[in-house]
Amino acid sequence: MKKQRVIIIIGLVLVLLTSIQVGSWLGYQRLEQNARNELFRYQASLEELLDRFSLIPPVLAANQLFVDALNYGAEDQVYRANVLLQGFADRMHASDIYIMDTLGITRMTSNWNLDNSFLYRDFNFRPYFQQAMQGRAAIYSALGTTSGVRGLYFSYPIIYQNSVIGVLALKLNIPDLETAWQSPYSEDVAELMVTDEHGIVFLSTREDWRYRSTEPLNHETILQLQQEQRYGEYRFEPLQFSRLPSRFGMSPDTWQVIWHNGSSINQYLAISGMAPMVNWEMTVLVPSKRIWLQQLRTLATLLSIYIAIVVLWLFQQERSHRLQNLVMHQRELEQRVLSRTEDLEQSNLQLMREVDERHRAEQELKTMQEELIQAAKLATLGQMSASINHELNQPLTAITAFTQNSQKFLQRGKTEAVENNLKEILALCQRMHTLISQFKIFARKSPHKLVMVELQNVIHNAVHLVQSGLENNNIQFYFSLPETHAFILGDMIRLEQVVVNLLSNAVQACQHNSHIRIKIALQQLEDEYRISVIDNGPGLDQEPEQVFEPFYTTKSVTEGLGLGLSISRQIITTMNGRLQAEYSDDPEFPGALFRIYLPVYHVADHENTV
């Protein structure tokens, strides 16, 4: 009996030590996975935000109204620019959008009509202004000198005749972003802090960590921050973080820290990574207190198993003793053994079922976590729907027209005409399949292969596609095409889409005319071809360049989103060409005039062409 007690005590000690080690390892692994998930979520959210808003200043800086207002400073131009900036800021949920001249003085701003307006404020001390004046885009974090609100600043130079004449800046309020990040996905309350290149916390889910530094700052850094007026009058007191040695179960890229918050001490598991597009470090800190709960769960599990093993072992010892002493009562003993063996088998089966259920629960939890992360990754795919709808609208209209015509031909018994229409529908379906497979968002600058394209074929295909979807028979197309073949390097499907868009716009612009006339001309101008599309409609009622702005449209909401001309210009740009709108001086065609310029492709100079 004494020997058995010693063995049981030694086993119990081993179980306790194993529970502590295994529980610690499992706890750190779980905390580390949660921290990595949180860091990935924060990085993905910040990357999406920076990527989306960094594209806006270059587009706004190219607006001709802002260029003219900076060059000439006319009151009506400045007023229109202020109203336009105010509208952009409201639609984009930006705090402020403003334009500075080369001296850093604000000349136009979205908050022009507020008491704390930026008008005539001097921001030449800001690095985002200085970097933009050097011709580069900039992203900067700072405390607003006028509003007193932390923000992310996106700036871009305004260029006129290859010279920087001003800077356009867009500000997002950081407190709005912090509010959106207050509820992490994991059950552990993770904390986030984002530090700039000097180690200063400018964004955090904890208010008492903001405007503090991870390390003491030297005098030169403090002087630089004061010159930039980056964080106002804050003194950047260091955070009381103490780093602890690595523990069993921790990966090399994670570490433990203790934060001394007055009289209380908080322990965290930390992991960090660089923010996308900027020189910022993102650190996620998860409380380490849940490791003790994992250790207790592990101890309870192992202790239960150990008790079961000890019971089985003692039972086996007792049974052997009884067999030796009760040989004469073998039958009775065998009956008891069988009865108890059956109980043990039921216990083992129950234990196996519980283990299987635990494994299934762990697998379901893992699957749910993976689906949650995958859902965040797939959320951005919905941004492609507007462009796909616009690109497929014209082929679908033509397919509808061919189908309706086929029904009438079937009623009349004209099977040959029906067969021709079905061939056209098949060709359009194949074109739509090719279009969908090749469709990419132009802002990502995805590479595509340019091949030799004949412009006469492009024009005839586009006119044929538009005519197939027309119900109005009072439309006349006039062609002025050269007899010689006109070749360029381009994408035939996308180029046809541009011409179809221009022709469709012309038809819609002339829809109130009794007779619609559209002229398509192709000319060679030295080393480039010019395609002109002009109608007899009312013409342009705005500045020509304004029609290429995203979401600009004169149609109703059901007829279009105002993306067609903007996307068309991007398509022509990818083919090293340009798309322009002009006023017409032709009395027979007084409507809108659109011209496409594309470089000439000399077949004789290229031996390997597609």
Tab-separated table of C-alpha atoms in Angstrom, residues 45 97 262 452 518:
chain	number	residue	atom	x	y	z
A	45	SER	CA	-8.823	47.601	-42.843
A	97	ILE	CA	-10.543	68.893	-48.736
A	262	GLY	CA	-0.415	53.701	-11.955
A	452	MET	CA	-2.735	44.632	-83.921
A	518	ILE	CA	-24.465	60.633	-86.303
